mmCIF file of C-alpha atoms and ligand atoms in Angstrom:
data_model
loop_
_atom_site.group_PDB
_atom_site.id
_atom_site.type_symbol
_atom_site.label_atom_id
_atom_site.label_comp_id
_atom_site.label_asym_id
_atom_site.label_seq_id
_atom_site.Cartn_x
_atom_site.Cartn_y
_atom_site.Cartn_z
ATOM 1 C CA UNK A 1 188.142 120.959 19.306
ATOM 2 C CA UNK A 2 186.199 119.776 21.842
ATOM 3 C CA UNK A 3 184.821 115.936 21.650
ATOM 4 C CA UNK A 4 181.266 115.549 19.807
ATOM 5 C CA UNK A 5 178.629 113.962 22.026
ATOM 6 C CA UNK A 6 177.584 110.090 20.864
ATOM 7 C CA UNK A 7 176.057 109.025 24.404
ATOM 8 C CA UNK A 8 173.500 110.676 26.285
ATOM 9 C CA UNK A 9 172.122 110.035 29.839
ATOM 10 C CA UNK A 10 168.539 110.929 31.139
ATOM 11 C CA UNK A 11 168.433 111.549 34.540
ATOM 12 C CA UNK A 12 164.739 111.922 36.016
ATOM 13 C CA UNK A 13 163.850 112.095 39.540
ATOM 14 C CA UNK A 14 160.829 110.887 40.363
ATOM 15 C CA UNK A 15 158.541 111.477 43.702
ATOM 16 C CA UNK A 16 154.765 110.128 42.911
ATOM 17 C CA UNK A 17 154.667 110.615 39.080
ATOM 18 C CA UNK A 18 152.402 107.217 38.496
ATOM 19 C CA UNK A 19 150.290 109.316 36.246
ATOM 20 C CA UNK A 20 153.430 110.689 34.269
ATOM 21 C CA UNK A 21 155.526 107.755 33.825
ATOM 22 C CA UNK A 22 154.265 105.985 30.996
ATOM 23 C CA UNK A 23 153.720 109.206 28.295
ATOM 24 C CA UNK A 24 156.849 110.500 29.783
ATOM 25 C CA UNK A 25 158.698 106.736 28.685
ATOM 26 C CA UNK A 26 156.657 107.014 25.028
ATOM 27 C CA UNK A 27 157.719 110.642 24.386
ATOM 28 C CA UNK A 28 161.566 109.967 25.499
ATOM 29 C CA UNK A 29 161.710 106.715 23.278
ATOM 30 C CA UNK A 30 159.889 108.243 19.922
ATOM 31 C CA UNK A 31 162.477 111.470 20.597
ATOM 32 C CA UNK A 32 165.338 109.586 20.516
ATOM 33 C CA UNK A 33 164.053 107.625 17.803
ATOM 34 C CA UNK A 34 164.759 110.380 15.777
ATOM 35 C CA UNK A 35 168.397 110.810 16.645
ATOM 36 C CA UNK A 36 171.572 109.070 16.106
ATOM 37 C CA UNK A 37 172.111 108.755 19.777
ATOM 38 C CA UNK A 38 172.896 105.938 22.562
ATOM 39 C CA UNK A 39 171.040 106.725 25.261
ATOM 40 C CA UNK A 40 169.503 105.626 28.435
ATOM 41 C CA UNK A 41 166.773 106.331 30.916
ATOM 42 C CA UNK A 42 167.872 106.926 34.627
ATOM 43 C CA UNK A 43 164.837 106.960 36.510
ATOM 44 C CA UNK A 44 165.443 107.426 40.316
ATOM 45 C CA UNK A 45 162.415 106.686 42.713
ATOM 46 C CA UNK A 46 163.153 109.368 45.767
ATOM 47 C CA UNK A 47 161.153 107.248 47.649
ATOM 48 C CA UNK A 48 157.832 107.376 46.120
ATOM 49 C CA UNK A 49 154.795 105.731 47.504
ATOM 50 C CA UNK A 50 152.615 105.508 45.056
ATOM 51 C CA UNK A 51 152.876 102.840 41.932
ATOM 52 C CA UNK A 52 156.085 104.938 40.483
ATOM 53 C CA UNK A 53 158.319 101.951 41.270
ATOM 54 C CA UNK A 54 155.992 98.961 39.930
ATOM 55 C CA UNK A 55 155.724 100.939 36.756
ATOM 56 C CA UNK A 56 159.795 101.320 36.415
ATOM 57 C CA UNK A 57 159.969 98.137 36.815
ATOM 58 C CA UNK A 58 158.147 97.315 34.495
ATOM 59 C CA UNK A 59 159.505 99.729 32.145
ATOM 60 C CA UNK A 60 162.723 98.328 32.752
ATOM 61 C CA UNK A 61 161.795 94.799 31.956
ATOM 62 C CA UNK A 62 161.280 96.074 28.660
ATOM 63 C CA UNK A 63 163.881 97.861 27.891
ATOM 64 C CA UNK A 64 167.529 97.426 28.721
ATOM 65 C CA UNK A 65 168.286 101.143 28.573
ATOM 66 C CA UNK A 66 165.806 102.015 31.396
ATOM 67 C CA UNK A 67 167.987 102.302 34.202
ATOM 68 C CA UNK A 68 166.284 102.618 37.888
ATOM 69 C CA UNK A 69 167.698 103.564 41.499
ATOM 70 C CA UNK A 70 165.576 103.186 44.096
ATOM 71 C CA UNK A 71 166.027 105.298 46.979
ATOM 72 C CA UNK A 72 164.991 103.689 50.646
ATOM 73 C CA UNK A 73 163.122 106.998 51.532
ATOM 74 C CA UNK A 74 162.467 110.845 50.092
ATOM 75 C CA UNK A 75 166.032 112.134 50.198
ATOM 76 C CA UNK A 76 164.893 115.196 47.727
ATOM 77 C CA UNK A 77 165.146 116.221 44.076
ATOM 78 C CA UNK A 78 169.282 117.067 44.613
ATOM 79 C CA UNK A 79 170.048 114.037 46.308
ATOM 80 C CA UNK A 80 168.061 112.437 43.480
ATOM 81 C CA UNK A 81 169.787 114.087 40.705
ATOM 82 C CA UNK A 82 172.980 113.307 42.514
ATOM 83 C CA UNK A 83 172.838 110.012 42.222
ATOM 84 C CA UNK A 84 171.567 109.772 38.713
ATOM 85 C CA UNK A 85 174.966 112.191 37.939
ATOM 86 C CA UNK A 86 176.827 108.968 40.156
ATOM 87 C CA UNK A 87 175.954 106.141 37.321
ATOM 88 C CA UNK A 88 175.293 108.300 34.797
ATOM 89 C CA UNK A 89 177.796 106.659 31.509
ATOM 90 C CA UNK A 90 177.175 109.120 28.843
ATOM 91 C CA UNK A 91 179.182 111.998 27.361
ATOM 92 C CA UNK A 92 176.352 114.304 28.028
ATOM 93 C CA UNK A 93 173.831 114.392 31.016
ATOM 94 C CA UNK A 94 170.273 115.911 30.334
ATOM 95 C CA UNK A 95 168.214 116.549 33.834
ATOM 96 C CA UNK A 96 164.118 116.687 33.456
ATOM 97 C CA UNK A 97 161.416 116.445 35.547
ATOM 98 C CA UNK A 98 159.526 113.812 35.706
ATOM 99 C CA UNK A 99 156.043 115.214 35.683
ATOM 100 C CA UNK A 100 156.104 116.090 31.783
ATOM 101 C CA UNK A 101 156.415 119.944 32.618
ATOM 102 C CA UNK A 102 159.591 119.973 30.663
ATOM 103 C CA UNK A 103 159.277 118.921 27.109
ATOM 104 C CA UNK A 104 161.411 115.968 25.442
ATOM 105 C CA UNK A 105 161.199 117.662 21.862
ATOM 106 C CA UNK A 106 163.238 120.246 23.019
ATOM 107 C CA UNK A 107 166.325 117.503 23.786
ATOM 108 C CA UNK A 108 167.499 117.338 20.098
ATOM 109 C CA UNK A 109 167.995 121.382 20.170
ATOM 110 C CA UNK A 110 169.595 121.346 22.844
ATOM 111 C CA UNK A 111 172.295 118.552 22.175
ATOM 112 C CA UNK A 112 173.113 120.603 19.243
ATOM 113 C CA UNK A 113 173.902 123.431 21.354
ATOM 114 C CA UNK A 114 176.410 120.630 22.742
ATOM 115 C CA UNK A 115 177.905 119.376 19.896
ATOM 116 C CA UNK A 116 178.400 123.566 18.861
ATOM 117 C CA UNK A 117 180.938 123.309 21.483
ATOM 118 C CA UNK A 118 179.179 124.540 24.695
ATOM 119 C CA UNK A 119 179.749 122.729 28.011
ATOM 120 C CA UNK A 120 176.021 123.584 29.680
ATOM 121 C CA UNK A 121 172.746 124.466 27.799
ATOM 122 C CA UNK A 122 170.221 125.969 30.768
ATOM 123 C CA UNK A 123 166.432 125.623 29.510
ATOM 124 C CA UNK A 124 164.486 128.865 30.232
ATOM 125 C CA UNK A 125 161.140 127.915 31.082
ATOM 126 C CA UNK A 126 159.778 131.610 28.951
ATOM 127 C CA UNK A 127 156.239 130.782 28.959
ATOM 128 C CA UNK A 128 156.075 129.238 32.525
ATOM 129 C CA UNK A 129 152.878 127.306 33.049
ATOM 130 C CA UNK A 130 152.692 127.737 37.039
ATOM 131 C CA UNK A 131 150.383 130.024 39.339
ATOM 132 C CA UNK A 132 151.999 133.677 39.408
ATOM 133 C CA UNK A 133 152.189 134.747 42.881
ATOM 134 C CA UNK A 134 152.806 131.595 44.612
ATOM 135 C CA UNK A 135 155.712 130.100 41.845
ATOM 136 C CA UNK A 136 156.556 132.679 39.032
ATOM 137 C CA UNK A 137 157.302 135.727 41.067
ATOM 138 C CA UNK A 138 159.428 134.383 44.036
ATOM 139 C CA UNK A 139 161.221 132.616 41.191
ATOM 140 C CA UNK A 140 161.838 135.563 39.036
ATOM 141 C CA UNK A 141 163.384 137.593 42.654
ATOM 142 C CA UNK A 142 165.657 134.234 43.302
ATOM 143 C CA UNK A 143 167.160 134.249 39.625
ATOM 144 C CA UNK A 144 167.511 137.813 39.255
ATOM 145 C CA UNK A 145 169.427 137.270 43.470
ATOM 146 C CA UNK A 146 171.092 134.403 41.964
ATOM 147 C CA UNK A 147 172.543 136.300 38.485
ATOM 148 C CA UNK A 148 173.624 139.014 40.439
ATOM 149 C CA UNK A 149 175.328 137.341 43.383
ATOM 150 C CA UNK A 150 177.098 134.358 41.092
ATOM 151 C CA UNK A 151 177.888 136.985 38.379
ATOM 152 C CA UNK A 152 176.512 133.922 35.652
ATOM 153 C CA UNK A 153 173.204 135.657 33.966
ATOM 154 C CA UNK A 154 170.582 133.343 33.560
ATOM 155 C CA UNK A 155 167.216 133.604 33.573
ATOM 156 C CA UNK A 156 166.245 130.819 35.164
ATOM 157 C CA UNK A 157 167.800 128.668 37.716
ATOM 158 C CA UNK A 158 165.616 126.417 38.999
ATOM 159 C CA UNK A 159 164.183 125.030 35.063
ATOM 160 C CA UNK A 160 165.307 121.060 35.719
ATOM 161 C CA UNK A 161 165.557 120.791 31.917
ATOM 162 C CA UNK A 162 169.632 121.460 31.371
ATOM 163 C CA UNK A 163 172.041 119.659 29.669
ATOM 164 C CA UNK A 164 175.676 119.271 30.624
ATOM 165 C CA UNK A 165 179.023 117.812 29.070
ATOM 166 C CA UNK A 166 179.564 114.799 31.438
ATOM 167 C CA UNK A 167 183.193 116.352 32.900
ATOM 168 C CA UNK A 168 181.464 119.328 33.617
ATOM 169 C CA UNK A 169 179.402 117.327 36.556
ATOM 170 C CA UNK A 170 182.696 115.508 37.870
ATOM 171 C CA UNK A 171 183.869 116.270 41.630
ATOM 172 C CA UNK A 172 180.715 118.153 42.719
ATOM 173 C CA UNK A 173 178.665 117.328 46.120
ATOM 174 C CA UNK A 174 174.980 118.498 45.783
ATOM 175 C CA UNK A 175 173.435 119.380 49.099
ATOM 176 C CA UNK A 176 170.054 120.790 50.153
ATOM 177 C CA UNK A 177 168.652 122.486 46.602
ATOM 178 C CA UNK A 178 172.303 123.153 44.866
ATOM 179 C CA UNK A 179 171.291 121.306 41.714
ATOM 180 C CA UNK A 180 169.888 124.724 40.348
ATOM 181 C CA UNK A 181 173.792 126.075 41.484
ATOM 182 C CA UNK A 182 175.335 123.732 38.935
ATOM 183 C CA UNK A 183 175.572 125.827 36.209
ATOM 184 C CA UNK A 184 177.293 128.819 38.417
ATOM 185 C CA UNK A 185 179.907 126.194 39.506
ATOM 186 C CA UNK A 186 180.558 125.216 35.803
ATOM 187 C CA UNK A 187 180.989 128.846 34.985
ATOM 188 C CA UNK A 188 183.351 128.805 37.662
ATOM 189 C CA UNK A 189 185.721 126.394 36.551
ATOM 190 C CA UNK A 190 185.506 127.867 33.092
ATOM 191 C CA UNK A 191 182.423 126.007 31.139
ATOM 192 C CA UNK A 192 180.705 127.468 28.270
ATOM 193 C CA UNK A 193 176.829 128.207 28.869
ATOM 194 C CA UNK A 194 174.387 129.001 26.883
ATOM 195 C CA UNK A 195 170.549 129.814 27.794
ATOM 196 C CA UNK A 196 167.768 128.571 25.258
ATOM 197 C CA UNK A 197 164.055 128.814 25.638
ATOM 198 C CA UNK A 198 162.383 125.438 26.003
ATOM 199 C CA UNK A 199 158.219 124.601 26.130
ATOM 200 C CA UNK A 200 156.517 124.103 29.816
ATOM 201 C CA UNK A 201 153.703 122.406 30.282
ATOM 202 C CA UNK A 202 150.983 122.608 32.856
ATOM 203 C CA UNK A 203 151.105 119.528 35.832
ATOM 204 C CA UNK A 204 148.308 117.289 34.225
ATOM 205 C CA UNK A 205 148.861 114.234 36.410
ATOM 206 C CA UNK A 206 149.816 114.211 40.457
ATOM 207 C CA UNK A 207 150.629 117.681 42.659
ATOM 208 C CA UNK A 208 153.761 119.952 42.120
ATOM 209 C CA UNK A 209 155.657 118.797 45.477
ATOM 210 C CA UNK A 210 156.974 122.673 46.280
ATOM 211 C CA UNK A 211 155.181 125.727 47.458
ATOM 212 C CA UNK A 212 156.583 129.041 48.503
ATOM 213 C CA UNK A 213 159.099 127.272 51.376
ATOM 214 C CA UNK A 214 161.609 126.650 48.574
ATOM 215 C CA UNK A 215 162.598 129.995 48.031
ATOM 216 C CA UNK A 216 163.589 130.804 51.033
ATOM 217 C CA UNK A 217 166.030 127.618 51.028
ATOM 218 C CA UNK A 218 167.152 128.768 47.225
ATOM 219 C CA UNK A 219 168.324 131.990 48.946
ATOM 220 C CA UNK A 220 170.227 130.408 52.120
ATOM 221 C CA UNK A 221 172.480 128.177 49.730
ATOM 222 C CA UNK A 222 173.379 131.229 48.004
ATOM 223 C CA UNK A 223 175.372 131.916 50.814
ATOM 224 C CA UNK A 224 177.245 129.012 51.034
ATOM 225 C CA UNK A 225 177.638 128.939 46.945
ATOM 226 C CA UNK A 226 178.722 132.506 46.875
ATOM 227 C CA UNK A 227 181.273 131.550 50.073
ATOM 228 C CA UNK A 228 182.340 128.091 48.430
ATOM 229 C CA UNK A 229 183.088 129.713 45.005
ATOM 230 C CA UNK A 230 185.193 132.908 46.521
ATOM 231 C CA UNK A 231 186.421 131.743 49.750
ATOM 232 C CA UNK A 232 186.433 128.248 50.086
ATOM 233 C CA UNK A 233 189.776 128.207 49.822
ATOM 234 C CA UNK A 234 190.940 131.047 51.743
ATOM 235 C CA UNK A 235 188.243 131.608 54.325
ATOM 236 C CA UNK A 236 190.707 134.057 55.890
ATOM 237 C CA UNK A 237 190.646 136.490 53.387
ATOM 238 C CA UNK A 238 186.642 136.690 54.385
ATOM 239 C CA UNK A 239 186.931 136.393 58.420
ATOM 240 C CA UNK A 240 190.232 138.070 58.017
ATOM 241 C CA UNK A 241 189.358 141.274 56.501
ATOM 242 C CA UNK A 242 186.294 141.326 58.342
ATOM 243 C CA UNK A 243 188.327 141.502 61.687
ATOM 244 C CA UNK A 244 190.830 143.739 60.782
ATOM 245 C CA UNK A 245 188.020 146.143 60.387
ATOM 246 C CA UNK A 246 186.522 145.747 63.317
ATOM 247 C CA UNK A 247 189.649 145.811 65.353
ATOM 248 C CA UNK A 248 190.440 149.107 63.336
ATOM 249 C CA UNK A 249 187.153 150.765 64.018
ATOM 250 C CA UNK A 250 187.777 149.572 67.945
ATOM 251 C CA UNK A 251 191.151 151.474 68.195
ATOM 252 C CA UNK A 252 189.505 154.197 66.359
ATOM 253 C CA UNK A 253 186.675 154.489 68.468
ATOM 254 C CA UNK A 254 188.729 154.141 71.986
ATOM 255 C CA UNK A 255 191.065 157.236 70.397
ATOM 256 C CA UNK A 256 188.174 159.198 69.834
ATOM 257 C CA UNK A 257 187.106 158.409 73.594
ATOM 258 C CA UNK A 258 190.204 159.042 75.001
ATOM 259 C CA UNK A 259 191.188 162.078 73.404
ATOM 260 C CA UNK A 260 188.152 163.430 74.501
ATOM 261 C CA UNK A 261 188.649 162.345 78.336
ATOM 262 C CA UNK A 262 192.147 163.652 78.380
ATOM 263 C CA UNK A 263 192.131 167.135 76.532
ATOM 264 C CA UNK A 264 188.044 167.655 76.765
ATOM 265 C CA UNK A 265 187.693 166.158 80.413
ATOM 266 C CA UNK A 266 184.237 164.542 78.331
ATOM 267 C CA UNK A 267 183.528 161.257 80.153
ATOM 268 C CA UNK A 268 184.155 157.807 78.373
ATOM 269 C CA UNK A 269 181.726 155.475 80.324
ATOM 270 C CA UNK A 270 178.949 158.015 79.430
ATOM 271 C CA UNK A 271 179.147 157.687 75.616
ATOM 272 C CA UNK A 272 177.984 154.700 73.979
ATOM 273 C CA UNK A 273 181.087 154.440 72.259
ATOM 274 C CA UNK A 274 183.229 152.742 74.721
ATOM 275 C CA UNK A 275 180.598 149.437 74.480
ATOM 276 C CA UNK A 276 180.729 149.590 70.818
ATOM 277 C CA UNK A 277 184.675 149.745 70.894
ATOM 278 C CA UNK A 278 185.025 146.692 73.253
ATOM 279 C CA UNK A 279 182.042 144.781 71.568
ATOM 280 C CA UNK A 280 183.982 145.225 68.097
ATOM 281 C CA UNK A 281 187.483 144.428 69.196
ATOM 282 C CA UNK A 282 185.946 141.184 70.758
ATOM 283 C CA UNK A 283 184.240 140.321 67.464
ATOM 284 C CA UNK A 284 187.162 141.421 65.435
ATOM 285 C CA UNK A 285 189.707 139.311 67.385
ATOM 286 C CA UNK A 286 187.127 136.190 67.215
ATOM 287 C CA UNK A 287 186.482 136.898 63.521
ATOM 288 C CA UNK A 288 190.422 136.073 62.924
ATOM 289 C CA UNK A 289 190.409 133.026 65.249
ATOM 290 C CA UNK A 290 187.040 132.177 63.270
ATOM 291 C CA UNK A 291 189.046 132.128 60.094
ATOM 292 C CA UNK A 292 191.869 130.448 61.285
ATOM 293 C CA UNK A 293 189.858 127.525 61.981
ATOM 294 C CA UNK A 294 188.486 127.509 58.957
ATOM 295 C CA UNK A 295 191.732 127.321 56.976
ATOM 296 C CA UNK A 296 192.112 124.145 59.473
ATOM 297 C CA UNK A 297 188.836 122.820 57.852
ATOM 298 C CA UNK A 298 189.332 123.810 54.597
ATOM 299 C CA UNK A 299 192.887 121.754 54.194
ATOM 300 C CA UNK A 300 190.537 118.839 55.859
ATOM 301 C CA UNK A 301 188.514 119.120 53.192
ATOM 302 C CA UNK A 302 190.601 119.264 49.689
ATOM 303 C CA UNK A 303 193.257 116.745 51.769
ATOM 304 C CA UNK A 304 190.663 113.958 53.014
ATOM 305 C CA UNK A 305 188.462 114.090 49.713
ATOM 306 C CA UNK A 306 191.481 114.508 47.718
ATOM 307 C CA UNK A 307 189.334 117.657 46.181
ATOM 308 C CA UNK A 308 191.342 119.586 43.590
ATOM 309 C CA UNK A 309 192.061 123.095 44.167
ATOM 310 C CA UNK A 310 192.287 123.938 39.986
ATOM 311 C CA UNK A 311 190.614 122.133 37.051
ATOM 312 C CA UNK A 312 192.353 121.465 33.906
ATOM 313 C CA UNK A 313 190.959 121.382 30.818
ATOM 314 C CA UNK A 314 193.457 119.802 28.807
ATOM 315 C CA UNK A 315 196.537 118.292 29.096
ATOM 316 C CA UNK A 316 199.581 117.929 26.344
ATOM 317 C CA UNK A 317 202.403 115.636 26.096
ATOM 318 C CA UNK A 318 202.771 115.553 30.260
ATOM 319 C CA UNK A 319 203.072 111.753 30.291
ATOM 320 C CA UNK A 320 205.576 111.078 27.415
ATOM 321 C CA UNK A 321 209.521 111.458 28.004
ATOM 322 C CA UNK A 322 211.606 110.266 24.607
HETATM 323 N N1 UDP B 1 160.881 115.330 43.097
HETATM 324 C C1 UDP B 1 161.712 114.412 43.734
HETATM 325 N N2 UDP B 1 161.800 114.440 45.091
HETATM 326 C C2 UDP B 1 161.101 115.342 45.853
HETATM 327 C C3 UDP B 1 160.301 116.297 45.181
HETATM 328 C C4 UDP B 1 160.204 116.261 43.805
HETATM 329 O O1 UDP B 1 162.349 113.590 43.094
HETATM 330 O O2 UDP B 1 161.219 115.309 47.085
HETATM 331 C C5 UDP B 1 160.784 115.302 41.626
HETATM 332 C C6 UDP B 1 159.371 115.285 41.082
HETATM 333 O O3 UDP B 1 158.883 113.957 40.955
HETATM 334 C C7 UDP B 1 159.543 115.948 39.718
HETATM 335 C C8 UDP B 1 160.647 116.958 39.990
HETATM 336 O O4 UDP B 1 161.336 116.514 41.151
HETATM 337 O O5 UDP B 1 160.002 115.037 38.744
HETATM 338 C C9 UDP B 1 160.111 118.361 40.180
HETATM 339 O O6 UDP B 1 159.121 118.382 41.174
HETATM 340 P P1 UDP B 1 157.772 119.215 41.021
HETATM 341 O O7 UDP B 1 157.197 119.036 39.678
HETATM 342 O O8 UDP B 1 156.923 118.903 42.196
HETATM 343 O O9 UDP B 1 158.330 120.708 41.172
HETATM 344 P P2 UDP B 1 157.821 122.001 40.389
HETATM 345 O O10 UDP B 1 157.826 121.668 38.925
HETATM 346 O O11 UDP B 1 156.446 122.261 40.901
HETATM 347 O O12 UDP B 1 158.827 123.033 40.772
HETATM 348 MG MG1 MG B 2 156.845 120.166 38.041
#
């Protein structure tokens, strides 16, 4: 039976929201009003320049649970969420925007989901409130990209509103825009997930801080998810294979060539073939040597960080001897 959630942990990056801060603040307190939860706030500044910080301040004057990091400069929504993740202290973590697009009524649903026993409930903005061409259709190409490359079926990726079982979140680095990857890492070290619909709102107050840019980003960290989750720790198998095939196709290619010269008197350093065969055998051999040095890195990596190679779940009687 998996533990019932008691604490809960907001984490909201903000990035000039002075117009959002306040009703955002109201609607989180009267939500939680309604629930038998402790809770706090963790706003984190990303380097805004606007009145965002004044106003946390403030906020946090008045209220003990109103937790604020202030970041010396705009690190980025990841690096923001990161470090809400970093002093986050409840048993559950819910991410929203700041800019009231996600809804704070939908929080109690979703904790249920929790307390059902799933480990990550993904918000699905349905009814998106954004312009079509610009934000709703790149989007809808990245998640369907996304579900098929990861193999975990959502329908959307990059909705901020989620909610996670805190040792879910443990031992991840979030770089460039991996927040949205979070729930394909979970899924890879066995967490429950479950997709609900949840209410979007139209940006009253301040400008949306993305444009078209993003997906292009989204699609480049695929790569590096897709390679961290198979390969990461046998980037061999990847270089490897890919080698062996080239140096096969190489060999295959030179037969070809020479059988040819020596029982067709065809010439080899006519046909194209003979630069393809030396250009793959090059790239073939390097393609081993490539993943050689990665298995170097990779034993850098789990070693230095002390980074797990397996994740338990649970553990019985290991530490008692009678
Ligand atoms: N945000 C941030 N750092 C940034 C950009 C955005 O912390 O560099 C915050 C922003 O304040 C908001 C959330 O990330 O709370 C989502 O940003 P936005 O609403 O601009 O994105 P959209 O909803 O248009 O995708
Ligand atoms: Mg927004």
């Amino acid at each position: 039976m998996k533990k019932t959630i008691s604490s809960i942990s907001i984490i909201i990056p903000v990035y000039n929201e002075e117009g959002n801060l306040s009703l955002l603040y109201e609607s989180l307190v009267s939500t939680f009003a309604t629930m038998d939860y402790n809770y706090e706030m963790i706003f984190v500044d990303d380097g805004s320049n606007d009145t965002s910080f004044s106003l946390l301040e403030q906020l946090a004057q008045q209220n003990t649970n109103v937790k604020v990091i202030r970041f010396t400069r705009n690190y980025g929504q990841t690096a923001a969420l990161a470090a809400g993740i970093d002093h986050a202290q409840g048993d559950a973590v819910v991410f929203m925007d700041a800019d009231l697009q996600n809804d704070p009524t939908d929080i109690p649903m979703m904790l249920a989901k929790l307390n059902e026993g799933y480990d990550v409930v993904s918000g699905w903005r349905k009814d998106r409130q954004d312009t079509w061409l610009t934000r709703i259709l790149p989007s809808k190409i990245a998640n369907w990209v996304i579900s098929k490359v990861t193999k975990v079926h959502l329908h959307d990726y990059g909705c901020t509103l989620k909610v996670y079982r805190r040792q879910v979140l443990n031992g991840y680095h979030l770089y460039g825009e991996m927040h949205r990857f979070l729930p394909a890492f979970a899924a890879q070290v066995g967490a429950k997930i479950v997709e609900v619909p949840v209410k979007h709102h139209p940006r009253r107050y301040g400008q949306s801080k993305y444009g078209l840019g993003r997906t292009g980003k989204v699609i480049l960290d695929l790569f590096t998810v897709k390679f961290l989750n198979h390969y990461a720790q046998h980037p061999i198998y990847l270089f490897g294979s890919v080698g062996i095939v080239l140096v096969l196709l190489s060999f295959l290619l030179l037969s070809y060539l020479l059988v040819g010269k020596f029982f067709y008197g065809l010439s080899m350093i006519r046909s194209p073939l003979l630069l393809m065969s030396s250009m793959f055998v090059i790239l073939g051999v390097q393609s081993i040597f490539l993943g050689l040095i990665s298995e170097l890195l990779v034993r850098t990596y789990h070693e230095s960080q002390d980074k797990p190679t397996y994740h338990v779940s649970q553990i019985l009687n290991i530490n008692t001897i009678k």
